[in-house]
mmCIF file of C-alpha atoms and ligand atoms in Angstrom:
data_model
loop_
_atom_site.group_PDB
_atom_site.id
_atom_site.type_symbol
_atom_site.label_atom_id
_atom_site.label_comp_id
_atom_site.label_asym_id
_atom_site.label_seq_id
_atom_site.Cartn_x
_atom_site.Cartn_y
_atom_site.Cartn_z
ATOM 1 C CA MET A 517 2.232 1.686 -42.249
ATOM 2 C CA GLN A 518 0.002 0.559 -39.358
ATOM 3 C CA GLN A 519 2.578 2.017 -36.905
ATOM 4 C CA ALA A 520 2.808 5.209 -38.916
ATOM 5 C CA LYS A 521 -0.955 5.599 -38.878
ATOM 6 C CA ALA A 522 -1.230 5.010 -35.338
ATOM 7 C CA SER A 523 1.508 7.667 -34.676
ATOM 8 C CA THR A 524 -0.332 10.456 -36.816
ATOM 9 C CA SER A 525 -3.564 9.355 -34.888
ATOM 10 C CA ARG A 526 -1.834 9.789 -31.729
ATOM 11 C CA ARG A 527 -0.246 13.168 -32.736
ATOM 12 C CA SER A 528 -3.860 14.399 -33.917
ATOM 13 C CA PHE A 529 -5.289 13.280 -30.662
ATOM 14 C CA LEU A 530 -2.654 15.153 -28.613
ATOM 15 C CA GLN A 531 -3.319 18.217 -30.864
ATOM 16 C CA LYS A 532 -6.986 17.924 -30.483
ATOM 17 C CA GLY A 533 -6.537 18.037 -26.654
ATOM 18 C CA LEU A 534 -7.933 15.456 -24.275
ATOM 19 C CA VAL A 535 -11.309 13.651 -25.068
ATOM 20 C CA VAL A 536 -12.886 13.350 -21.685
ATOM 21 C CA GLY A 537 -15.745 10.970 -20.918
ATOM 22 C CA GLY A 538 -17.941 10.690 -17.774
ATOM 23 C CA ALA A 539 -15.072 10.413 -15.390
ATOM 24 C CA GLY A 540 -13.710 13.910 -16.109
ATOM 25 C CA THR A 541 -10.745 15.480 -17.151
ATOM 26 C CA ILE A 542 -8.320 12.680 -17.144
ATOM 27 C CA GLY A 543 -4.742 13.633 -17.743
ATOM 28 C CA ALA A 544 -5.376 17.365 -17.505
ATOM 29 C CA GLY A 545 -4.068 17.708 -13.913
ATOM 30 C CA LEU A 546 -1.161 15.448 -14.827
ATOM 31 C CA LEU A 547 0.108 17.712 -17.464
ATOM 32 C CA ALA A 548 -0.258 20.628 -15.090
ATOM 33 C CA GLY A 549 1.771 18.084 -12.422
ATOM 34 C CA GLY A 550 4.533 17.742 -14.798
ATOM 35 C CA LEU A 551 3.694 14.284 -16.291
ATOM 36 C CA SER A 552 3.500 15.122 -19.838
ATOM 37 C CA LEU A 553 1.176 12.623 -21.114
ATOM 38 C CA PRO A 554 -2.668 12.113 -20.945
ATOM 39 C CA ALA A 555 -4.076 8.796 -19.815
ATOM 40 C CA PHE A 556 -4.788 7.630 -23.237
ATOM 41 C CA ALA A 557 -1.885 7.769 -25.656
ATOM 42 C CA GLU A 558 -4.105 6.898 -28.629
ATOM 43 C CA GLU A 559 -7.657 7.037 -29.469
ATOM 44 C CA GLU A 560 -8.065 3.324 -29.068
ATOM 45 C CA SER A 561 -8.324 2.151 -25.737
ATOM 46 C CA GLY A 562 -9.203 -1.406 -26.191
ATOM 47 C CA GLY A 563 -12.593 -1.418 -24.754
ATOM 48 C CA LEU A 564 -11.436 0.347 -21.539
ATOM 49 C CA THR A 565 -13.471 3.294 -20.193
ATOM 50 C CA GLN A 566 -11.759 6.411 -18.893
ATOM 51 C CA GLY A 567 -12.618 5.249 -15.564
ATOM 52 C CA ASP A 568 -11.063 1.750 -16.001
ATOM 53 C CA VAL A 569 -8.082 3.637 -17.220
ATOM 54 C CA ALA A 570 -8.116 5.833 -14.209
ATOM 55 C CA ILE A 571 -8.622 2.977 -11.689
ATOM 56 C CA LEU A 572 -5.522 0.997 -13.315
ATOM 57 C CA ARG A 573 -3.345 3.892 -13.402
ATOM 58 C CA PHE A 574 -3.947 4.675 -9.890
ATOM 59 C CA LEU A 575 -3.310 1.181 -8.787
ATOM 60 C CA ALA A 576 -0.293 1.376 -10.866
ATOM 61 C CA ALA A 577 0.999 4.282 -8.853
ATOM 62 C CA VAL A 578 0.159 2.488 -5.488
ATOM 63 C CA GLU A 579 1.903 -0.586 -6.689
ATOM 64 C CA ILE A 580 4.929 1.507 -7.477
ATOM 65 C CA ILE A 581 4.909 3.188 -4.106
ATOM 66 C CA GLU A 582 4.463 -0.289 -2.478
ATOM 67 C CA SER A 583 7.532 -1.574 -4.647
ATOM 68 C CA ASP A 584 9.575 1.138 -3.466
ATOM 69 C CA LEU A 585 8.965 0.613 0.252
ATOM 70 C CA TRP A 586 9.049 -3.102 0.107
ATOM 71 C CA GLN A 587 12.321 -2.879 -1.689
ATOM 72 C CA GLN A 588 13.831 -0.878 1.242
ATOM 73 C CA TYR A 589 12.565 -3.592 3.830
ATOM 74 C CA ASN A 590 14.036 -6.323 1.587
ATOM 75 C CA GLU A 591 17.354 -4.713 1.211
ATOM 76 C CA LEU A 592 17.777 -4.614 4.984
ATOM 77 C CA GLY A 593 15.394 -7.373 6.329
ATOM 78 C CA GLY A 594 14.564 -9.648 3.490
ATOM 79 C CA ILE A 595 16.392 -12.040 1.214
ATOM 80 C CA GLN A 596 18.467 -10.393 -1.731
ATOM 81 C CA ASP A 597 18.614 -12.795 -4.781
ATOM 82 C CA SER A 598 17.994 -12.782 -8.518
ATOM 83 C CA GLU A 599 14.370 -12.247 -7.801
ATOM 84 C CA VAL A 600 14.649 -9.411 -5.559
ATOM 85 C CA PRO A 601 18.089 -7.804 -5.949
ATOM 86 C CA GLY A 602 19.629 -4.954 -4.220
ATOM 87 C CA GLY A 603 21.201 -4.728 -0.832
ATOM 88 C CA SER A 604 23.030 -7.085 1.533
ATOM 89 C CA GLY A 605 20.764 -7.289 4.599
ATOM 90 C CA SER A 606 21.437 -6.030 8.197
ATOM 91 C CA LYS A 607 21.964 -9.031 10.551
ATOM 92 C CA PRO A 608 20.733 -7.499 13.936
ATOM 93 C CA TYR A 609 17.510 -6.114 12.221
ATOM 94 C CA ILE A 610 16.956 -9.546 10.607
ATOM 95 C CA ALA A 611 17.420 -11.052 14.065
ATOM 96 C CA LYS A 612 14.655 -8.949 15.554
ATOM 97 C CA LEU A 613 12.275 -9.435 12.703
ATOM 98 C CA GLN A 614 12.861 -13.254 13.459
ATOM 99 C CA VAL A 615 11.408 -12.566 17.048
ATOM 100 C CA LEU A 616 8.155 -12.077 15.042
ATOM 101 C CA ASP A 617 8.451 -15.042 12.690
ATOM 102 C CA GLY A 618 11.545 -17.210 11.873
ATOM 103 C CA ASP A 619 10.445 -16.974 8.170
ATOM 104 C CA MET A 620 10.227 -13.248 8.182
ATOM 105 C CA SER A 621 13.126 -12.515 5.631
ATOM 106 C CA GLN A 622 11.323 -14.766 3.081
ATOM 107 C CA TYR A 623 7.810 -13.343 3.684
ATOM 108 C CA ILE A 624 9.374 -9.810 3.063
ATOM 109 C CA HIS A 625 11.221 -11.003 -0.083
ATOM 110 C CA ASP A 626 8.010 -12.531 -1.301
ATOM 111 C CA ASN A 627 5.755 -9.468 -0.699
ATOM 112 C CA THR A 628 8.501 -7.194 -2.451
ATOM 113 C CA GLU A 629 8.549 -9.569 -5.412
ATOM 114 C CA ASP A 630 4.589 -9.604 -5.510
ATOM 115 C CA GLU A 631 4.518 -5.731 -5.550
ATOM 116 C CA PHE A 632 7.006 -5.444 -8.262
ATOM 117 C CA SER A 633 4.832 -7.889 -10.342
ATOM 118 C CA HIS A 634 1.734 -6.090 -9.890
ATOM 119 C CA MET A 635 3.469 -2.825 -10.872
ATOM 120 C CA ALA A 636 4.955 -4.341 -13.817
ATOM 121 C CA PHE A 637 1.819 -6.081 -14.920
ATOM 122 C CA LEU A 638 -0.494 -3.043 -14.506
ATOM 123 C CA ASN A 639 1.744 -0.872 -16.551
ATOM 124 C CA ALA A 640 2.239 -3.412 -19.300
ATOM 125 C CA TYR A 641 -1.426 -3.829 -19.390
ATOM 126 C CA LEU A 642 -1.945 -0.225 -19.636
ATOM 127 C CA ALA A 643 0.359 0.123 -22.538
ATOM 128 C CA SER A 644 -1.017 -2.795 -24.396
ATOM 129 C CA LYS A 645 -4.531 -0.885 -24.395
ATOM 130 C CA GLY A 646 -2.877 2.296 -25.651
ATOM 131 C CA ALA A 647 -3.232 3.876 -22.263
ATOM 132 C CA VAL A 648 -0.146 5.712 -20.653
ATOM 133 C CA PRO A 649 1.803 3.644 -17.952
ATOM 134 C CA VAL A 650 2.556 5.562 -14.778
ATOM 135 C CA ASN A 651 6.162 6.380 -13.969
ATOM 136 C CA LEU A 652 7.043 8.274 -10.786
ATOM 137 C CA ASP A 653 10.889 8.048 -11.271
ATOM 138 C CA LYS A 654 11.331 11.766 -11.260
ATOM 139 C CA PHE A 655 10.373 11.724 -7.507
ATOM 140 C CA ARG A 656 13.023 9.052 -6.601
ATOM 141 C CA ASN A 657 15.072 11.598 -4.643
ATOM 142 C CA LEU A 658 14.352 10.772 -0.935
ATOM 143 C CA PRO A 659 17.382 9.322 1.133
ATOM 144 C CA SER A 660 18.345 5.728 1.584
ATOM 145 C CA SER A 661 18.967 4.242 5.176
ATOM 146 C CA LYS A 662 22.727 4.817 6.003
ATOM 147 C CA ALA A 663 22.703 1.361 7.715
ATOM 148 C CA THR A 664 25.042 -1.405 6.354
ATOM 149 C CA GLY A 665 23.111 -3.487 3.875
ATOM 150 C CA ALA A 666 21.070 -0.771 2.261
ATOM 151 C CA GLN A 667 21.614 0.451 -1.281
ATOM 152 C CA GLN A 668 22.491 4.104 -1.612
ATOM 153 C CA ILE A 669 19.724 5.318 -4.129
ATOM 154 C CA GLY A 670 17.029 7.641 -4.433
ATOM 155 C CA ARG A 671 13.806 6.493 -2.794
ATOM 156 C CA LEU A 672 10.053 7.270 -3.448
ATOM 157 C CA THR A 673 9.071 6.715 0.313
ATOM 158 C CA ASN A 674 10.519 7.335 3.725
ATOM 159 C CA LEU A 675 10.615 4.393 6.155
ATOM 160 C CA MET A 676 12.580 6.359 8.831
ATOM 161 C CA GLN A 677 9.917 8.817 10.199
ATOM 162 C CA LEU A 678 6.495 6.789 10.178
ATOM 163 C CA THR A 679 3.598 7.337 12.097
ATOM 164 C CA VAL A 680 1.796 4.110 11.867
ATOM 165 C CA ASP A 681 -1.907 3.771 12.348
ATOM 166 C CA THR A 682 -2.569 0.421 13.953
ATOM 167 C CA SER A 683 -6.411 0.680 14.021
ATOM 168 C CA TRP A 684 -6.658 -2.041 11.595
ATOM 169 C CA TRP A 685 -5.812 -4.237 14.268
ATOM 170 C CA THR A 686 -9.136 -3.612 16.374
ATOM 171 C CA ARG A 687 -11.121 -2.983 13.111
ATOM 172 C CA TYR A 688 -10.780 -6.643 11.967
ATOM 173 C CA ARG A 689 -11.667 -7.672 15.471
ATOM 174 C CA SER A 690 -14.834 -5.698 16.176
ATOM 175 C CA ARG A 691 -18.057 -7.642 15.800
ATOM 176 C CA THR A 692 -20.219 -4.202 15.985
ATOM 177 C CA GLN A 693 -18.317 -1.571 14.113
ATOM 178 C CA ASN A 694 -17.433 -1.057 10.338
ATOM 179 C CA PRO A 695 -15.851 1.935 9.020
ATOM 180 C CA ASP A 696 -18.293 2.261 6.115
ATOM 181 C CA LEU A 697 -21.052 2.521 8.902
ATOM 182 C CA GLY A 698 -19.281 5.212 10.865
ATOM 183 C CA GLY A 699 -17.175 2.875 13.123
ATOM 184 C CA THR A 700 -14.199 4.075 14.867
ATOM 185 C CA PHE A 701 -11.335 1.963 16.234
ATOM 186 C CA ALA A 702 -8.740 1.886 18.954
ATOM 187 C CA GLN A 703 -5.086 1.805 18.399
ATOM 188 C CA ALA A 704 -3.279 -1.520 19.077
ATOM 189 C CA ILE A 705 -0.113 0.275 19.722
ATOM 190 C CA PRO A 706 -1.075 3.904 20.812
ATOM 191 C CA GLY A 707 2.411 5.147 20.667
ATOM 192 C CA LEU A 708 3.086 4.469 17.158
ATOM 193 C CA SER A 709 0.152 6.683 16.090
ATOM 194 C CA LYS A 710 1.867 9.589 17.688
ATOM 195 C CA GLY A 711 5.217 11.035 16.878
ATOM 196 C CA GLN A 712 7.538 9.498 14.240
ATOM 197 C CA PHE A 713 9.501 6.261 14.337
ATOM 198 C CA PRO A 714 11.809 4.297 12.195
ATOM 199 C CA ALA A 715 10.870 1.087 10.679
ATOM 200 C CA ILE A 716 14.408 0.174 9.367
ATOM 201 C CA PRO A 717 17.499 1.278 10.984
ATOM 202 C CA ARG A 718 18.600 4.675 9.981
ATOM 203 C CA SER A 719 22.162 3.834 10.316
ATOM 204 C CA ASP A 720 24.344 1.365 12.123
ATOM 205 C CA ALA A 721 23.680 3.360 15.383
ATOM 206 C CA ASP A 722 20.237 2.141 15.536
ATOM 207 C CA LEU A 723 21.382 -1.651 15.885
ATOM 208 C CA ALA A 724 21.756 -1.162 19.524
ATOM 209 C CA PRO A 725 20.478 -1.129 22.205
ATOM 210 C CA ASP A 726 18.415 -4.304 21.958
ATOM 211 C CA ALA A 727 15.120 -2.986 22.933
ATOM 212 C CA HIS A 728 15.610 -0.312 20.375
ATOM 213 C CA ILE A 729 16.334 -2.175 17.115
ATOM 214 C CA GLN A 730 13.477 -4.788 18.487
ATOM 215 C CA ALA A 731 11.322 -1.701 18.517
ATOM 216 C CA ILE A 732 12.266 -0.911 14.903
ATOM 217 C CA ALA A 733 11.753 -4.348 13.729
ATOM 218 C CA SER A 734 8.240 -4.590 15.596
ATOM 219 C CA THR A 735 7.347 -0.945 14.047
ATOM 220 C CA ALA A 736 7.868 -2.675 10.779
ATOM 221 C CA GLY A 737 5.772 -5.671 11.847
ATOM 222 C CA PHE A 738 2.749 -3.428 12.422
ATOM 223 C CA HIS A 739 3.658 -1.225 9.360
ATOM 224 C CA PHE A 740 3.456 -4.292 7.131
ATOM 225 C CA GLY A 741 0.016 -5.104 8.261
ATOM 226 C CA TYR A 742 -0.932 -1.274 7.851
ATOM 227 C CA ILE A 743 0.287 -1.221 4.241
ATOM 228 C CA GLU A 744 -1.329 -4.537 3.139
ATOM 229 C CA GLN A 745 -4.665 -3.761 4.840
ATOM 230 C CA GLY A 746 -4.781 -0.738 2.654
ATOM 231 C CA GLY A 747 -4.597 -2.742 -0.651
ATOM 232 C CA THR A 748 -7.025 -5.215 0.802
ATOM 233 C CA SER A 749 -9.701 -2.470 0.895
ATOM 234 C CA LEU A 750 -8.372 -0.517 -2.123
ATOM 235 C CA TYR A 751 -9.053 -3.366 -4.728
ATOM 236 C CA PRO A 752 -12.518 -4.414 -3.905
ATOM 237 C CA THR A 753 -13.337 -0.511 -3.249
ATOM 238 C CA LEU A 754 -12.105 0.291 -6.927
ATOM 239 C CA ALA A 755 -13.496 -2.880 -8.440
ATOM 240 C CA GLN A 756 -17.072 -1.539 -8.006
ATOM 241 C CA GLY A 757 -16.216 1.272 -10.310
ATOM 242 C CA VAL A 758 -14.832 -0.844 -13.180
ATOM 243 C CA THR A 759 -16.788 -1.243 -16.520
ATOM 244 C CA ASN A 760 -14.617 -3.736 -18.596
ATOM 245 C CA LEU A 761 -14.955 -7.441 -17.319
ATOM 246 C CA GLU A 762 -11.203 -8.077 -17.947
ATOM 247 C CA VAL A 763 -10.286 -5.162 -15.946
ATOM 248 C CA LEU A 764 -12.483 -6.404 -13.315
ATOM 249 C CA ARG A 765 -10.812 -9.814 -13.400
ATOM 250 C CA ILE A 766 -7.308 -8.164 -13.007
ATOM 251 C CA LEU A 767 -8.641 -6.234 -9.799
ATOM 252 C CA LEU A 768 -10.283 -9.499 -8.475
ATOM 253 C CA SER A 769 -7.138 -11.372 -9.077
ATOM 254 C CA ILE A 770 -4.510 -9.101 -7.680
ATOM 255 C CA GLY A 771 -6.629 -7.839 -4.638
ATOM 256 C CA PRO A 772 -6.748 -11.128 -2.743
ATOM 257 C CA THR A 773 -2.933 -11.321 -2.921
ATOM 258 C CA GLU A 774 -2.952 -8.127 -0.886
ATOM 259 C CA THR A 775 -5.187 -9.861 1.573
ATOM 260 C CA ALA A 776 -2.991 -12.700 1.731
ATOM 261 C CA HIS A 777 -0.178 -10.603 2.464
ATOM 262 C CA PHE A 778 -2.262 -8.781 5.150
ATOM 263 C CA GLN A 779 -3.351 -12.247 6.841
ATOM 264 C CA THR A 780 0.370 -13.015 7.149
ATOM 265 C CA TRP A 781 1.359 -9.869 8.640
ATOM 266 C CA HIS A 782 -1.662 -9.704 10.799
ATOM 267 C CA ASP A 783 -0.600 -12.924 12.339
ATOM 268 C CA LYS A 784 3.272 -11.944 12.941
ATOM 269 C CA ALA A 785 2.602 -8.447 14.409
ATOM 270 C CA GLY A 786 0.943 -10.161 17.266
ATOM 271 C CA ASN A 787 4.357 -11.834 18.053
ATOM 272 C CA ALA A 788 5.881 -8.363 18.771
ATOM 273 C CA PRO A 789 7.195 -8.556 22.386
ATOM 274 C CA ALA A 790 6.016 -6.034 24.918
ATOM 275 C CA LEU A 791 8.784 -3.580 25.515
ATOM 276 C CA THR A 792 9.682 0.177 25.562
ATOM 277 C CA ASP A 793 12.202 1.518 23.418
ATOM 278 C CA PRO A 794 14.680 3.309 25.801
ATOM 279 C CA THR A 795 15.966 5.796 23.306
ATOM 280 C CA ASN A 796 12.289 7.321 22.741
ATOM 281 C CA GLY A 797 9.887 5.850 25.105
ATOM 282 C CA LEU A 798 8.009 4.095 22.451
ATOM 283 C CA VAL A 799 5.894 1.190 24.141
ATOM 284 C CA PHE A 800 4.768 -2.119 22.590
ATOM 285 C CA PRO A 801 2.021 -3.222 25.145
ATOM 286 C CA ASP A 802 1.049 -6.772 25.897
ATOM 287 C CA LEU A 803 -1.970 -6.796 23.713
ATOM 288 C CA ASN A 804 -3.296 -10.036 25.641
ATOM 289 C CA ALA A 805 -3.218 -8.134 29.091
ATOM 290 C CA ALA A 806 -5.296 -5.544 30.560
ATOM 291 C CA PRO A 807 -5.812 -2.672 29.708
ATOM 292 C CA PHE A 808 -5.839 -4.520 26.319
ATOM 293 C CA GLY A 809 -6.551 -8.097 25.832
ATOM 294 C CA GLY A 810 -10.313 -9.506 24.986
ATOM 295 C CA GLN A 811 -12.099 -9.653 21.774
ATOM 296 C CA ASN A 812 -10.655 -6.522 20.548
ATOM 297 C CA PHE A 813 -6.992 -7.002 20.985
ATOM 298 C CA GLN A 814 -6.242 -10.835 21.336
ATOM 299 C CA THR A 815 -3.360 -11.678 19.394
ATOM 300 C CA ASN A 816 -4.566 -14.965 17.845
ATOM 301 C CA LEU A 817 -7.631 -13.481 16.551
ATOM 302 C CA ILE A 818 -6.220 -12.868 13.085
ATOM 303 C CA MET A 819 -9.175 -13.687 10.791
ATOM 304 C CA PRO A 820 -11.880 -10.932 9.919
ATOM 305 C CA GLU A 821 -14.336 -11.208 12.866
ATOM 306 C CA PRO A 822 -17.949 -11.076 11.576
ATOM 307 C CA THR A 823 -19.285 -7.559 11.803
ATOM 308 C CA VAL A 824 -22.047 -5.287 10.472
ATOM 309 C CA PHE A 825 -22.200 -4.965 6.639
ATOM 310 C CA LEU A 826 -24.411 -2.590 4.327
ATOM 311 C CA SER A 827 -27.032 -2.296 7.202
ATOM 312 C CA ARG A 828 -27.516 -3.408 10.780
ATOM 313 C CA LYS A 829 -30.533 -5.061 9.761
ATOM 314 C CA PHE A 830 -28.399 -7.765 8.509
ATOM 315 C CA PRO A 831 -26.559 -10.471 10.505
ATOM 316 C CA PRO A 832 -22.727 -9.850 11.167
ATOM 317 C CA VAL A 833 -20.547 -11.256 8.416
ATOM 318 C CA SER A 834 -16.951 -11.904 7.892
ATOM 319 C CA ILE A 835 -15.760 -9.449 5.430
ATOM 320 C CA ILE A 836 -13.093 -6.944 4.257
ATOM 321 C CA ARG A 837 -13.810 -3.583 5.630
ATOM 322 C CA PRO A 838 -13.862 -0.683 4.505
ATOM 323 C CA THR A 839 -15.173 -1.217 0.854
ATOM 324 C CA GLN A 840 -17.510 1.804 0.235
ATOM 325 C CA ILE A 841 -16.944 3.438 -3.117
ATOM 326 C CA ALA A 842 -14.727 6.613 -2.536
ATOM 327 C CA GLY A 843 -15.100 5.891 1.128
ATOM 328 C CA SER A 844 -12.245 5.356 3.678
ATOM 329 C CA GLY A 845 -10.660 2.562 1.727
ATOM 330 C CA GLY A 846 -10.698 4.371 -1.593
ATOM 331 C CA ALA A 847 -8.107 5.979 -3.537
ATOM 332 C CA VAL A 848 -8.083 9.437 -2.076
ATOM 333 C CA ALA A 849 -8.388 8.167 1.213
ATOM 334 C CA THR A 850 -5.317 5.716 0.669
ATOM 335 C CA ILE A 851 -3.268 8.681 -0.366
ATOM 336 C CA LYS A 852 -4.319 10.656 2.688
ATOM 337 C CA SER A 853 -3.457 7.770 4.908
ATOM 338 C CA PHE A 854 -0.245 7.192 3.440
ATOM 339 C CA THR A 855 0.848 10.789 3.763
ATOM 340 C CA ALA A 856 -0.302 10.737 7.460
ATOM 341 C CA ASP A 857 1.942 7.559 7.718
ATOM 342 C CA GLY A 858 4.776 9.704 6.829
ATOM 343 C CA LEU A 859 5.593 7.721 3.724
ATOM 344 C CA PHE A 860 5.833 10.806 1.633
ATOM 345 C CA ILE A 861 7.934 13.141 3.932
ATOM 346 C CA GLY A 862 10.293 15.063 1.891
ATOM 347 C CA GLN A 863 8.369 14.821 -1.366
ATOM 348 C CA PRO A 864 7.558 18.136 -3.169
ATOM 349 C CA PRO A 865 4.163 19.581 -3.827
ATOM 350 C CA GLU A 866 4.253 18.347 -7.318
ATOM 351 C CA PHE A 867 4.326 14.815 -6.090
ATOM 352 C CA PHE A 868 1.216 15.023 -4.204
ATOM 353 C CA THR A 869 -0.478 17.011 -6.930
ATOM 354 C CA VAL A 870 0.109 14.195 -9.124
ATOM 355 C CA LEU A 871 -0.856 11.415 -6.873
ATOM 356 C CA ASN A 872 -4.031 13.432 -5.665
ATOM 357 C CA GLU A 873 -5.084 13.745 -9.440
ATOM 358 C CA LEU A 874 -4.532 9.981 -10.074
ATOM 359 C CA ALA A 875 -6.589 9.345 -6.739
ATOM 360 C CA VAL A 876 -9.391 11.635 -7.507
ATOM 361 C CA GLN A 877 -9.976 10.248 -11.026
ATOM 362 C CA ALA A 878 -10.008 6.697 -9.783
ATOM 363 C CA ASP A 879 -12.417 7.481 -6.941
ATOM 364 C CA ALA A 880 -14.630 9.405 -9.782
ATOM 365 C CA ALA A 881 -14.856 6.116 -11.914
ATOM 366 C CA ARG A 882 -18.400 4.637 -12.010
ATOM 367 C CA ARG A 883 -19.315 1.386 -13.649
ATOM 368 C CA GLY A 884 -20.710 1.783 -17.200
ATOM 369 C CA LEU A 885 -19.446 5.482 -17.575
HETATM 370 FE FE1 FE2 B 1076 0.493 -5.107 -4.580
#
């Protein structure tokens, strides 16, 4: 009887249309965008506000995206096992990843497993509260790498034409700049921020010459840091809009694992050897030598350097940055950055509509509303 009653209640809710709170028209855009369910499947939301649900749904979407890209890295460069199945590895690619660290394959495996667990947990939690989980399966249509070791399945993300923003490297070394206070940051690998480069071998033709497959592995090494610094800012940024204490606990418990990932990748990227890819001219400079080098580039400065926070009247402090609500680490900015990264090359307009709607709603969430 309880089930039937709940079901009737849900139908009635859907017929009445969407009940919206302070966070605005949650779900309306998703309906237009082709995801046929509103944020709440039932009137009961388990003490969550519309804003809480919007934040959790956006994070679920991001974790789905992360899971998809990490899965591709794991198939070719990680360890394929019962925890992270799929693919059979590319020995030449793994050999070059191991130049960055002998344990790279294990770290790739573990990062992949973590993202899958984040995705599954967030969607299960949403469902437990009567909210609708996020499903992006209809957009899994991008091509797989043709290199030996990759599964041939549809993907959500592209890793074969990336434009990687490596300014996180200098952002975490600066003692005087913070993006939340208007700071701007130099690229560690300027070449990666212009043009499009593969971070996984596109086919077995990419496995030689030596400097080419090393450049691909090193691109991955910097891309790992780029992706995980994003999560490192996103969780504390969105946490400030959360109302429900348990939802806050979720964000404060998942977010720092993104930072653990970031810290690992930050360390490993610094081991990428200086080289020029003979096939496309991409340069990985020696970050410890002029015109690089010094405080802003030195490869063993991997912990967040103290910098300005909130106001320049305070002393510099070691912090995650950015974290301003709806700022450059927020939901909309994250999707904009992932798009500029090339992750979504080949996705249809509807995909961007869906993601932007989720992002706008998450950024609009305010504590207590
Ligand atoms: Fe994650």
